[in-house]
Short mmCIF file of C-alpha atoms in Angstrom, two decimals:
data_model
loop_
_atom_site.label_atom_id
_atom_site.label_comp_id
_atom_site.label_asym_id
_atom_site.label_seq_id
_atom_site.Cartn_x
_atom_site.Cartn_y
_atom_site.Cartn_z
CA MET F 830 9.24 2.66 -50.08
CA SER F 831 6.96 3.33 -47.13
CA ILE F 832 7.67 1.85 -43.69
CA ASP F 833 5.22 -0.04 -41.63
CA THR F 834 5.14 0.69 -37.93
CA ALA F 835 2.95 -0.47 -35.14
CA LYS F 836 0.96 2.73 -35.39
CA GLY F 837 0.62 2.81 -39.20
CA VAL F 838 2.75 3.61 -42.23
CA LEU F 839 5.42 6.29 -42.62
CA GLY F 840 5.42 7.49 -46.19
CA ASP F 841 8.70 8.23 -48.08
CA ALA F 842 7.88 11.83 -48.21
CA THR F 843 7.36 12.00 -44.40
CA VAL F 844 10.66 10.37 -43.78
CA ALA F 845 12.40 12.51 -46.33
CA GLU F 846 11.06 15.64 -44.68
CA LEU F 847 12.59 14.45 -41.40
CA GLU F 848 15.94 13.75 -42.96
CA ALA F 849 16.11 17.10 -44.77
CA GLY F 850 16.00 18.79 -41.38
CA LEU F 851 18.87 16.83 -39.98
CA ARG F 852 22.61 17.39 -40.01
CA GLY F 853 22.88 13.58 -39.23
CA THR F 854 21.40 10.74 -41.12
CA VAL F 855 18.36 8.39 -41.05
CA VAL F 856 18.81 4.71 -41.46
CA ARG F 857 15.83 2.66 -42.74
CA PRO F 858 14.96 -1.13 -43.06
CA GLY F 859 16.61 -2.28 -46.33
CA ASP F 860 19.49 0.23 -46.22
CA ALA F 861 22.87 -1.42 -46.50
CA ASP F 862 23.95 -0.39 -43.00
CA TYR F 863 20.54 -1.14 -41.32
CA ASP F 864 21.67 -4.41 -39.63
CA GLN F 865 24.79 -2.85 -38.28
CA ALA F 866 23.00 0.30 -37.09
CA ARG F 867 20.23 -1.65 -35.38
CA THR F 868 22.55 -3.98 -33.43
CA VAL F 869 23.23 -3.35 -29.74
CA TRP F 870 26.13 -4.76 -27.46
CA ASN F 871 23.69 -7.18 -25.76
CA ALA F 872 22.67 -9.68 -28.37
CA ALA F 873 19.75 -10.83 -26.25
CA HIS F 874 17.75 -7.95 -27.74
CA ASP F 875 17.33 -8.40 -31.56
CA LYS F 876 15.02 -5.63 -32.53
CA HIS F 877 13.92 -4.05 -35.87
CA PRO F 878 13.18 -0.32 -35.48
CA ALA F 879 11.26 1.52 -38.19
CA LEU F 880 13.90 4.27 -38.16
CA ILE F 881 17.26 5.00 -36.61
CA VAL F 882 18.16 8.73 -36.56
CA ARG F 883 21.92 9.20 -36.13
CA CYS F 884 22.04 12.61 -34.49
CA ALA F 885 24.96 14.93 -35.16
CA GLY F 886 23.98 17.39 -32.36
CA THR F 887 21.24 18.72 -30.09
CA ALA F 888 19.18 20.17 -32.94
CA ASP F 889 18.94 16.72 -34.55
CA VAL F 890 17.75 15.27 -31.21
CA MET F 891 14.97 18.01 -30.98
CA ARG F 892 13.90 17.21 -34.55
CA ALA F 893 13.79 13.47 -33.84
CA VAL F 894 11.69 13.97 -30.66
CA GLU F 895 9.31 16.24 -32.44
CA PHE F 896 8.95 13.69 -35.21
CA ALA F 897 8.47 10.79 -32.86
CA ARG F 898 5.72 12.72 -30.99
CA SER F 899 3.93 13.88 -34.22
CA GLN F 900 3.98 10.26 -35.66
CA ASP F 901 3.05 8.53 -32.32
CA LEU F 902 6.18 6.38 -32.46
CA LEU F 903 7.80 4.31 -29.72
CA VAL F 904 11.04 5.95 -28.76
CA ALA F 905 14.30 4.31 -27.77
CA VAL F 906 17.41 6.54 -26.92
CA ARG F 907 20.86 4.96 -27.55
CA GLY F 908 24.16 6.19 -26.17
CA GLY F 909 26.68 3.42 -25.68
CA ALA F 910 24.05 0.75 -26.63
CA HIS F 911 24.99 -1.79 -23.96
CA SER F 912 21.35 -2.14 -23.46
CA ILE F 913 21.39 -4.70 -20.64
CA ALA F 914 17.57 -4.57 -20.37
CA GLY F 915 17.01 -3.77 -23.97
CA PHE F 916 16.03 -0.08 -23.67
CA SER F 917 18.15 1.32 -26.45
CA THR F 918 16.42 -0.44 -29.26
CA CYS F 919 12.85 -1.32 -30.11
CA ASP F 920 10.57 -2.96 -32.83
CA ASP F 921 8.69 -0.60 -35.13
CA GLY F 922 9.59 2.64 -33.36
CA ILE F 923 12.36 5.20 -33.64
CA VAL F 924 15.82 4.90 -32.20
CA ILE F 925 17.39 8.28 -31.35
CA ASP F 926 21.13 7.31 -31.70
CA LEU F 927 23.37 9.64 -29.88
CA SER F 928 26.66 7.77 -30.72
CA PRO F 929 27.94 10.30 -33.28
CA MET F 930 27.81 13.00 -30.54
CA LYS F 931 31.23 12.66 -29.07
CA GLY F 932 32.40 16.11 -28.08
CA ALA F 933 34.14 16.78 -24.83
CA MET F 934 35.34 19.95 -23.49
CA VAL F 935 37.72 19.83 -20.46
CA ASP F 936 38.46 22.79 -18.28
CA PRO F 937 41.48 21.75 -16.26
CA VAL F 938 41.38 24.80 -14.13
CA ARG F 939 37.79 24.34 -12.84
CA ARG F 940 38.16 20.56 -13.08
CA ARG F 941 35.10 20.30 -15.19
CA VAL F 942 34.13 18.52 -18.39
CA ILE F 943 31.14 19.04 -20.62
CA ALA F 944 30.67 15.68 -22.34
CA GLN F 945 28.10 14.75 -25.11
CA THR F 946 26.27 11.57 -24.42
CA GLY F 947 27.50 9.60 -27.41
CA LEU F 948 30.80 9.14 -25.52
CA THR F 949 31.81 5.88 -23.99
CA TRP F 950 33.89 5.78 -20.80
CA GLY F 951 36.92 4.98 -22.92
CA ASP F 952 36.31 8.07 -24.95
CA LEU F 953 35.87 10.31 -21.98
CA ASP F 954 38.74 8.91 -20.00
CA HIS F 955 41.06 9.59 -22.91
CA GLU F 956 40.06 13.22 -22.82
CA THR F 957 40.23 13.73 -18.98
CA GLN F 958 43.32 11.82 -18.44
CA ALA F 959 45.24 14.14 -20.63
CA PHE F 960 44.96 16.53 -17.67
CA GLY F 961 45.40 13.96 -15.00
CA LEU F 962 41.64 14.14 -14.23
CA ALA F 963 38.79 11.63 -14.00
CA VAL F 964 35.29 10.99 -12.78
CA THR F 965 33.75 7.78 -11.54
CA GLY F 966 33.37 5.65 -14.80
CA GLY F 967 32.27 2.22 -15.85
CA LEU F 968 34.17 -1.04 -15.29
CA VAL F 969 34.05 -1.80 -19.02
CA SER F 970 35.25 1.19 -21.15
CA SER F 971 32.82 0.53 -23.98
CA THR F 972 29.93 1.49 -21.68
CA GLY F 973 28.18 4.73 -22.61
CA ILE F 974 28.41 7.62 -20.22
CA ALA F 975 24.74 8.46 -20.31
CA GLY F 976 22.83 5.41 -19.09
CA PHE F 977 25.48 4.53 -16.62
CA THR F 978 25.41 7.95 -15.05
CA LEU F 979 21.65 8.60 -15.03
CA GLY F 980 21.12 5.23 -13.16
CA GLY F 981 23.90 6.14 -10.71
CA GLY F 982 27.20 4.75 -11.84
CA VAL F 983 29.27 2.35 -9.74
CA GLY F 984 32.98 2.31 -10.62
CA TRP F 985 36.50 2.21 -9.22
CA LEU F 986 36.37 5.77 -7.87
CA LEU F 987 33.10 5.20 -5.85
CA ARG F 988 34.57 5.21 -2.38
CA ARG F 989 36.86 8.24 -3.01
CA HIS F 990 34.58 10.35 -5.15
CA GLY F 991 31.03 8.87 -5.09
CA LEU F 992 28.86 7.69 -7.98
CA ALA F 993 29.23 9.09 -11.37
CA SER F 994 25.82 10.80 -10.90
CA ASP F 995 27.11 12.34 -7.65
CA ASN F 996 29.60 14.26 -9.73
CA VAL F 997 27.15 15.66 -12.36
CA THR F 998 26.96 19.50 -12.01
CA ALA F 999 24.64 20.11 -14.92
CA ALA F 1000 22.82 18.52 -17.86
CA GLU F 1001 21.38 19.64 -21.18
CA VAL F 1002 18.11 17.87 -21.86
CA VAL F 1003 15.66 17.65 -24.75
CA THR F 1004 12.23 17.15 -23.12
CA ALA F 1005 9.21 15.42 -24.55
CA ASP F 1006 7.78 18.74 -26.08
CA GLY F 1007 11.08 19.29 -27.99
CA ARG F 1008 12.42 21.97 -25.80
CA VAL F 1009 16.00 22.17 -24.66
CA VAL F 1010 16.44 22.87 -20.93
CA ARG F 1011 19.37 23.13 -18.62
CA ALA F 1012 19.20 21.29 -15.32
CA ASP F 1013 21.50 22.29 -12.49
CA PRO F 1014 21.10 23.16 -8.78
CA ARG F 1015 19.44 26.47 -9.67
CA GLU F 1016 17.72 25.97 -13.02
CA ASN F 1017 15.15 23.12 -13.25
CA ALA F 1018 16.47 21.97 -9.91
CA GLU F 1019 13.91 19.10 -9.58
CA LEU F 1020 14.80 17.71 -12.86
CA PHE F 1021 18.51 17.97 -11.91
CA TRP F 1022 17.67 16.00 -8.75
CA ALA F 1023 15.70 13.28 -10.75
CA LEU F 1024 18.47 12.93 -13.46
CA ARG F 1025 20.98 11.72 -10.87
CA GLY F 1026 19.63 8.25 -10.31
CA GLY F 1027 16.25 8.35 -11.98
CA GLY F 1028 17.39 7.05 -15.33
CA GLY F 1029 16.29 8.17 -18.85
CA ASN F 1030 12.65 8.94 -17.81
CA PHE F 1031 12.63 12.66 -18.26
CA GLY F 1032 14.01 13.48 -21.75
CA VAL F 1033 17.01 13.01 -23.87
CA VAL F 1034 20.24 14.05 -22.15
CA THR F 1035 22.48 15.44 -24.88
CA SER F 1036 25.33 16.45 -22.55
CA LEU F 1037 26.47 16.12 -19.00
CA GLU F 1038 28.82 18.36 -17.07
CA TYR F 1039 30.99 16.56 -14.50
CA GLN F 1040 33.19 17.60 -11.60
CA LEU F 1041 36.56 15.99 -12.22
CA HIS F 1042 39.16 14.96 -9.75
CA PRO F 1043 43.00 14.39 -9.78
CA VAL F 1044 43.47 10.74 -10.57
CA GLY F 1045 46.42 9.06 -12.16
CA PRO F 1046 47.95 8.77 -14.56
CA GLN F 1047 49.37 5.92 -12.54
CA VAL F 1048 47.27 4.11 -9.79
CA LEU F 1049 47.63 1.10 -7.77
CA ALA F 1050 45.10 -1.42 -9.08
CA GLY F 1051 44.57 -4.85 -10.50
CA LEU F 1052 43.44 -8.37 -9.54
CA ILE F 1053 44.29 -11.02 -6.95
CA VAL F 1054 43.17 -14.58 -7.83
CA TYR F 1055 42.40 -17.26 -5.40
CA PRO F 1056 41.31 -20.88 -5.92
CA LEU F 1057 37.79 -22.06 -5.22
CA GLU F 1058 38.79 -24.10 -2.11
CA GLN F 1059 39.79 -20.85 -0.36
CA ALA F 1060 36.60 -18.97 -1.39
CA ARG F 1061 35.06 -18.89 2.19
CA GLN F 1062 38.11 -17.61 3.92
CA VAL F 1063 38.81 -15.02 1.15
CA VAL F 1064 35.29 -13.60 1.13
CA THR F 1065 34.97 -13.53 4.86
CA GLY F 1066 38.49 -12.09 5.31
CA TRP F 1067 37.61 -9.44 2.66
CA ARG F 1068 34.55 -8.56 4.64
CA GLU F 1069 36.55 -8.02 7.84
CA LEU F 1070 39.07 -5.83 5.91
CA THR F 1071 36.36 -3.55 4.46
CA GLY F 1072 35.65 -2.16 7.97
CA GLY F 1073 39.03 -0.41 7.99
CA MET F 1074 39.68 0.34 4.28
CA PRO F 1075 40.53 3.98 3.44
CA ASP F 1076 38.20 5.70 1.11
CA GLU F 1077 40.89 5.73 -1.52
CA LEU F 1078 40.53 2.02 -1.94
CA THR F 1079 37.45 0.57 -3.82
CA THR F 1080 37.24 -3.26 -4.08
CA LEU F 1081 35.00 -5.94 -5.21
CA VAL F 1082 34.91 -9.70 -4.98
CA ASN F 1083 34.17 -11.55 -8.27
CA LEU F 1084 33.15 -15.27 -8.00
CA THR F 1085 33.70 -16.37 -11.49
CA THR F 1086 35.23 -19.08 -13.77
CA ALA F 1087 38.91 -18.92 -14.75
CA PRO F 1088 39.30 -17.74 -18.29
CA PRO F 1089 42.26 -19.27 -20.41
CA LEU F 1090 44.58 -16.31 -19.65
CA PRO F 1091 48.24 -16.76 -19.55
CA PHE F 1092 48.92 -15.50 -15.98
CA LEU F 1093 46.77 -18.41 -14.68
CA PRO F 1094 48.08 -22.01 -14.43
CA PRO F 1095 46.56 -24.11 -17.33
CA GLU F 1096 45.01 -26.60 -14.84
CA VAL F 1097 42.97 -23.79 -13.34
CA HIS F 1098 41.43 -22.69 -16.64
CA GLY F 1099 37.75 -23.44 -16.69
CA THR F 1100 37.45 -24.01 -12.88
CA ARG F 1101 35.59 -21.75 -10.40
CA ILE F 1102 37.84 -19.07 -8.72
CA VAL F 1103 37.65 -16.09 -6.45
CA VAL F 1104 39.08 -12.79 -7.75
CA LEU F 1105 39.70 -9.67 -5.64
CA ALA F 1106 39.75 -6.64 -7.78
CA GLY F 1107 40.39 -3.12 -6.64
CA MET F 1108 41.97 0.23 -7.27
CA TYR F 1109 43.67 2.70 -4.77
CA ALA F 1110 42.83 6.27 -5.98
CA GLY F 1111 45.75 7.90 -4.41
CA ASP F 1112 49.55 7.75 -4.21
CA PRO F 1113 50.27 4.27 -5.35
CA ALA F 1114 53.23 4.10 -2.84
CA ALA F 1115 50.76 4.92 -0.03
CA GLY F 1116 48.35 2.34 -1.39
CA GLU F 1117 50.66 -0.60 -0.88
CA ALA F 1118 49.82 -0.65 2.82
CA ALA F 1119 46.05 -0.61 2.11
CA VAL F 1120 46.09 -3.46 -0.46
CA GLY F 1121 48.79 -5.60 1.22
CA PRO F 1122 46.29 -7.44 3.47
CA LEU F 1123 44.25 -8.45 0.30
CA ARG F 1124 47.22 -10.56 -0.60
CA THR F 1125 47.27 -12.61 2.57
CA LEU F 1126 43.69 -13.94 2.64
CA GLY F 1127 44.83 -17.11 1.17
CA THR F 1128 47.41 -18.46 -1.24
CA PRO F 1129 46.95 -16.51 -4.54
CA LEU F 1130 47.04 -18.29 -7.79
CA ALA F 1131 48.08 -14.97 -9.37
CA ASP F 1132 48.68 -11.48 -8.03
CA LEU F 1133 48.34 -8.80 -10.60
CA MET F 1134 47.89 -5.87 -8.18
CA GLY F 1135 50.42 -3.10 -8.84
CA PRO F 1136 50.99 0.24 -10.51
CA MET F 1137 49.37 0.64 -13.80
CA PRO F 1138 47.77 3.48 -15.85
CA TYR F 1139 44.32 4.46 -14.68
CA ILE F 1140 43.09 3.98 -18.26
CA GLY F 1141 44.60 0.44 -18.08
CA MET F 1142 42.47 -0.38 -15.03
CA GLN F 1143 39.38 1.15 -16.71
CA SER F 1144 39.81 -1.14 -19.69
CA LEU F 1145 41.31 -4.21 -18.02
CA LEU F 1146 38.08 -6.22 -18.27
CA ASP F 1147 37.18 -5.28 -21.94
CA PRO F 1148 38.52 -8.44 -23.52
CA LEU F 1149 36.06 -10.45 -21.43
CA TRP F 1150 33.02 -8.25 -22.22
CA THR F 1151 32.98 -7.84 -25.89
CA ALA F 1152 29.83 -7.26 -27.92
CA GLY F 1153 27.61 -10.01 -29.37
CA ALA F 1154 26.81 -12.32 -26.48
CA HIS F 1155 23.47 -12.69 -24.61
CA ASN F 1156 23.74 -10.91 -21.25
CA TYR F 1157 21.46 -10.57 -18.25
CA PHE F 1158 22.29 -8.61 -15.05
CA THR F 1159 20.36 -8.28 -11.82
CA SER F 1160 21.32 -7.06 -8.34
CA ALA F 1161 20.57 -6.59 -4.68
CA PHE F 1162 21.86 -4.34 -1.89
CA ILE F 1163 22.77 -6.48 1.02
CA GLU F 1164 24.73 -6.64 4.30
CA PRO F 1165 27.47 -9.25 4.11
CA SER F 1166 26.46 -11.45 7.09
CA ASP F 1167 27.67 -15.10 7.29
CA ALA F 1168 24.22 -16.14 5.99
CA ALA F 1169 24.41 -13.66 3.05
CA LEU F 1170 27.90 -14.88 2.06
CA ASP F 1171 26.89 -18.50 2.43
CA ALA F 1172 24.00 -17.78 -0.21
CA VAL F 1173 26.41 -16.11 -2.58
CA LEU F 1174 28.93 -18.94 -2.17
CA ARG F 1175 26.32 -21.59 -2.82
CA ARG F 1176 25.15 -19.79 -5.99
CA HIS F 1177 28.65 -19.60 -7.26
CA LEU F 1178 28.76 -23.42 -7.22
CA THR F 1179 25.75 -23.60 -9.65
CA THR F 1180 26.68 -21.03 -12.25
CA PRO F 1181 25.28 -22.14 -15.69
CA THR F 1182 28.00 -20.80 -17.97
CA PRO F 1183 31.60 -19.87 -17.60
CA ALA F 1184 30.83 -16.14 -17.79
CA SER F 1185 28.21 -16.26 -15.16
CA GLU F 1186 29.39 -14.28 -12.12
CA LEU F 1187 28.54 -12.79 -8.77
CA HIS F 1188 30.10 -9.51 -7.83
CA LEU F 1189 30.28 -8.08 -4.29
CA HIS F 1190 31.01 -4.39 -4.55
CA HIS F 1191 32.14 -2.66 -1.35
CA LEU F 1192 30.22 0.65 -0.91
CA GLY F 1193 30.61 3.26 1.83
CA GLY F 1194 33.14 6.08 1.76
CA ALA F 1195 32.15 9.06 -0.34
CA PHE F 1196 29.19 7.16 -1.75
CA ALA F 1197 27.70 6.88 1.81
CA ARG F 1198 28.26 10.44 2.75
CA VAL F 1199 25.92 11.98 0.02
CA PRO F 1200 22.68 12.87 1.74
CA ALA F 1201 20.02 10.45 0.81
CA ASP F 1202 17.58 13.20 -0.37
CA SER F 1203 20.10 15.08 -2.56
CA THR F 1204 19.65 12.74 -5.51
CA ALA F 1205 17.24 10.21 -6.83
CA PHE F 1206 19.86 7.54 -5.99
CA SER F 1207 18.89 7.48 -2.30
CA GLN F 1208 20.14 4.04 -1.11
CA ARG F 1209 23.25 5.14 0.63
CA ASP F 1210 23.03 2.83 3.68
CA PRO F 1211 23.97 -0.64 2.42
CA SER F 1212 27.57 -1.68 2.65
CA VAL F 1213 27.55 -4.13 -0.24
CA LEU F 1214 25.99 -4.26 -3.76
CA CYS F 1215 25.71 -7.83 -5.07
CA ASN F 1216 25.50 -8.01 -8.91
CA VAL F 1217 24.45 -11.29 -10.46
CA ILE F 1218 25.57 -11.62 -14.08
CA THR F 1219 25.08 -14.27 -16.62
CA ARG F 1220 26.32 -14.37 -20.27
CA SER F 1221 26.09 -16.87 -23.00
CA PRO F 1222 27.68 -16.79 -26.46
CA ASP F 1223 24.36 -17.29 -28.16
CA ALA F 1224 20.64 -17.96 -27.31
CA THR F 1225 21.33 -21.62 -26.54
CA GLY F 1226 20.40 -22.24 -22.92
CA PHE F 1227 20.10 -18.55 -22.10
CA ASP F 1228 16.62 -18.87 -20.64
CA ARG F 1229 18.14 -21.37 -18.13
CA SER F 1230 20.94 -18.94 -17.39
CA VAL F 1231 18.44 -16.12 -16.80
CA ALA F 1232 16.36 -18.37 -14.45
CA TRP F 1233 19.54 -19.04 -12.48
CA ALA F 1234 20.29 -15.37 -12.18
CA ARG F 1235 16.79 -14.51 -11.00
CA ALA F 1236 16.73 -17.23 -8.42
CA ALA F 1237 20.17 -16.32 -7.18
CA ARG F 1238 19.12 -12.62 -6.77
CA GLU F 1239 15.91 -13.58 -4.94
CA GLU F 1240 17.86 -15.76 -2.46
CA ILE F 1241 20.63 -13.15 -1.86
CA ALA F 1242 18.27 -10.12 -1.64
CA ARG F 1243 16.73 -11.73 1.51
CA HIS F 1244 19.92 -10.56 3.36
CA GLY F 1245 19.03 -6.93 2.62
CA ARG F 1246 15.89 -4.81 2.25
CA GLY F 1247 15.03 -6.40 -1.11
CA THR F 1248 16.26 -3.26 -2.99
CA MET F 1249 18.23 -3.24 -6.18
CA TYR F 1250 20.49 -1.03 -8.38
CA VAL F 1251 18.44 0.55 -11.08
CA ASN F 1252 21.11 0.04 -13.80
CA PHE F 1253 21.26 -3.70 -12.99
CA THR F 1254 17.54 -4.60 -12.80
CA GLY F 1255 17.58 -6.83 -15.78
CA ASP F 1256 13.86 -6.61 -16.72
CA ALA F 1257 11.50 -3.83 -17.53
CA ALA F 1258 8.98 -4.54 -14.80
CA GLU F 1259 7.05 -2.42 -12.29
CA ASP F 1260 8.26 -4.50 -9.38
CA LYS F 1261 11.88 -3.82 -10.32
CA VAL F 1262 11.30 -0.16 -10.54
CA ARG F 1263 9.81 -0.10 -7.04
CA ALA F 1264 12.64 -2.24 -5.74
CA ALA F 1265 15.04 0.54 -6.95
CA TYR F 1266 13.32 3.50 -5.31
CA PRO F 1267 11.88 3.99 -1.72
CA ASP F 1268 8.24 5.08 -1.84
CA ALA F 1269 8.95 8.77 -1.12
CA VAL F 1270 11.59 8.87 -3.85
CA HIS F 1271 9.30 7.23 -6.35
CA GLU F 1272 6.39 9.63 -5.55
CA ARG F 1273 8.84 12.53 -6.15
CA LEU F 1274 10.07 11.04 -9.35
CA VAL F 1275 6.45 10.77 -10.54
CA ARG F 1276 5.94 14.48 -9.88
CA VAL F 1277 9.09 15.29 -12.06
CA LYS F 1278 7.82 12.94 -14.71
CA ASP F 1279 4.40 14.68 -14.71
CA THR F 1280 6.20 18.00 -15.32
CA TYR F 1281 8.63 17.02 -18.16
CA ASP F 1282 6.97 13.91 -19.80
CA PRO F 1283 3.34 13.69 -18.87
CA THR F 1284 2.49 11.50 -21.84
CA ASN F 1285 5.25 9.02 -21.03
CA LEU F 1286 7.02 9.33 -24.48
CA PHE F 1287 10.17 8.15 -22.79
CA ARG F 1288 9.04 4.92 -21.47
CA LEU F 1289 11.82 2.54 -22.65
CA ASN F 1290 13.67 2.63 -19.34
CA GLN F 1291 13.06 1.53 -15.81
CA ASN F 1292 9.86 3.51 -16.17
CA ILE F 1293 8.56 6.09 -13.88
CA ARG F 1294 5.04 6.25 -15.10
CA PRO F 1295 3.22 9.70 -15.02
CA SER F 1296 0.30 9.90 -12.64
CA ASN F 1297 -2.19 10.03 -15.50
CA ALA F 1298 -0.78 6.84 -17.15
CA ALA F 1299 -3.00 3.80 -17.37
#
């Protein structure tokens, strides 16, 4: 059976020739596993690709890229498939699915790991924690390492060890012409610069090499929950504390709705609350002095801050962020002035669903000490990143939730420079790309795009269009 695409028809013989050159598999519409294979974590994106190529290794990725180019197919690249903005799937085109590629080679002496990009953070943490090592990973362990890292990578080790992208020491990339190149500080150095914050614009990254750091296996981490009526004093008190926090301590404020969890009083379930979450990436005993003041900002409803496995903190939020819901994330880098915090607190009172949240991530530390021109993630000055998140169990009312998130972001962003975090831009739109990169950085990214993807084959991302694109 031939496959109709936006560009024409793929004949059986053409697809069979592709499949014959693979170690992995091809999934087509009509196959028994097609619906499972096309589904992504974020159910807001329900697409029907013409082909899904499940790659077993780099050679399969090369073959898939060559096939996509020869057939003029739209290309989506999938790693962990969280797909907040829908980039890891498409209608009619080809999905290059890296999820079978889960190899990880840890060198505990050099403190390095070479990780294939089908890994999730849960997978990678499992491998590196066997040696008491880690790198900044996602706040939900099912997040793929690749998209997270290429856009920056904000996590619990940010203030101690920087972004995930700051810890990349090399990458293997299949470029738009089907070549495999290595990017590191000496080889393809401009590509290496662009990959660390420039997203998936420049090729299919098949492996990442990270610098690892001694972390865990036990850390001081967890949550402290406060009631809504104490929100202002908690948030302003947290702001004051951030000025003296050691780099080992990374915290965020989560303005959310209390889930029906057993550690919260039943009368609180379903009400708005304030959660302080954090991790001390050092000796847990030494961390008690650092986290102690967080416990005194009000009268906690629950205090779950204490020693726990690093992997436990990395997966702590997983039960609240399972696949299959409709999700929309957006963001703004801000300074937490009284007016900014007022805006955040007002928006908290209007959240449209119980899973709609506002996060205030404390930045600084190692994140801020990275020279702004050393990576494509150049926004090192702001002290807080505000993420606005909305989530609905299905499509009912989701448009209203997205409108709330966009309006909240616009109001809150006025208390910064209007800039945003490229991984949490929500939409594929030119203005979102320009809000993520200063002009000089964007111009440099265009030059790298011109070199490695001049026809914009890889455009399902926060797209850096090549200079000859219409």
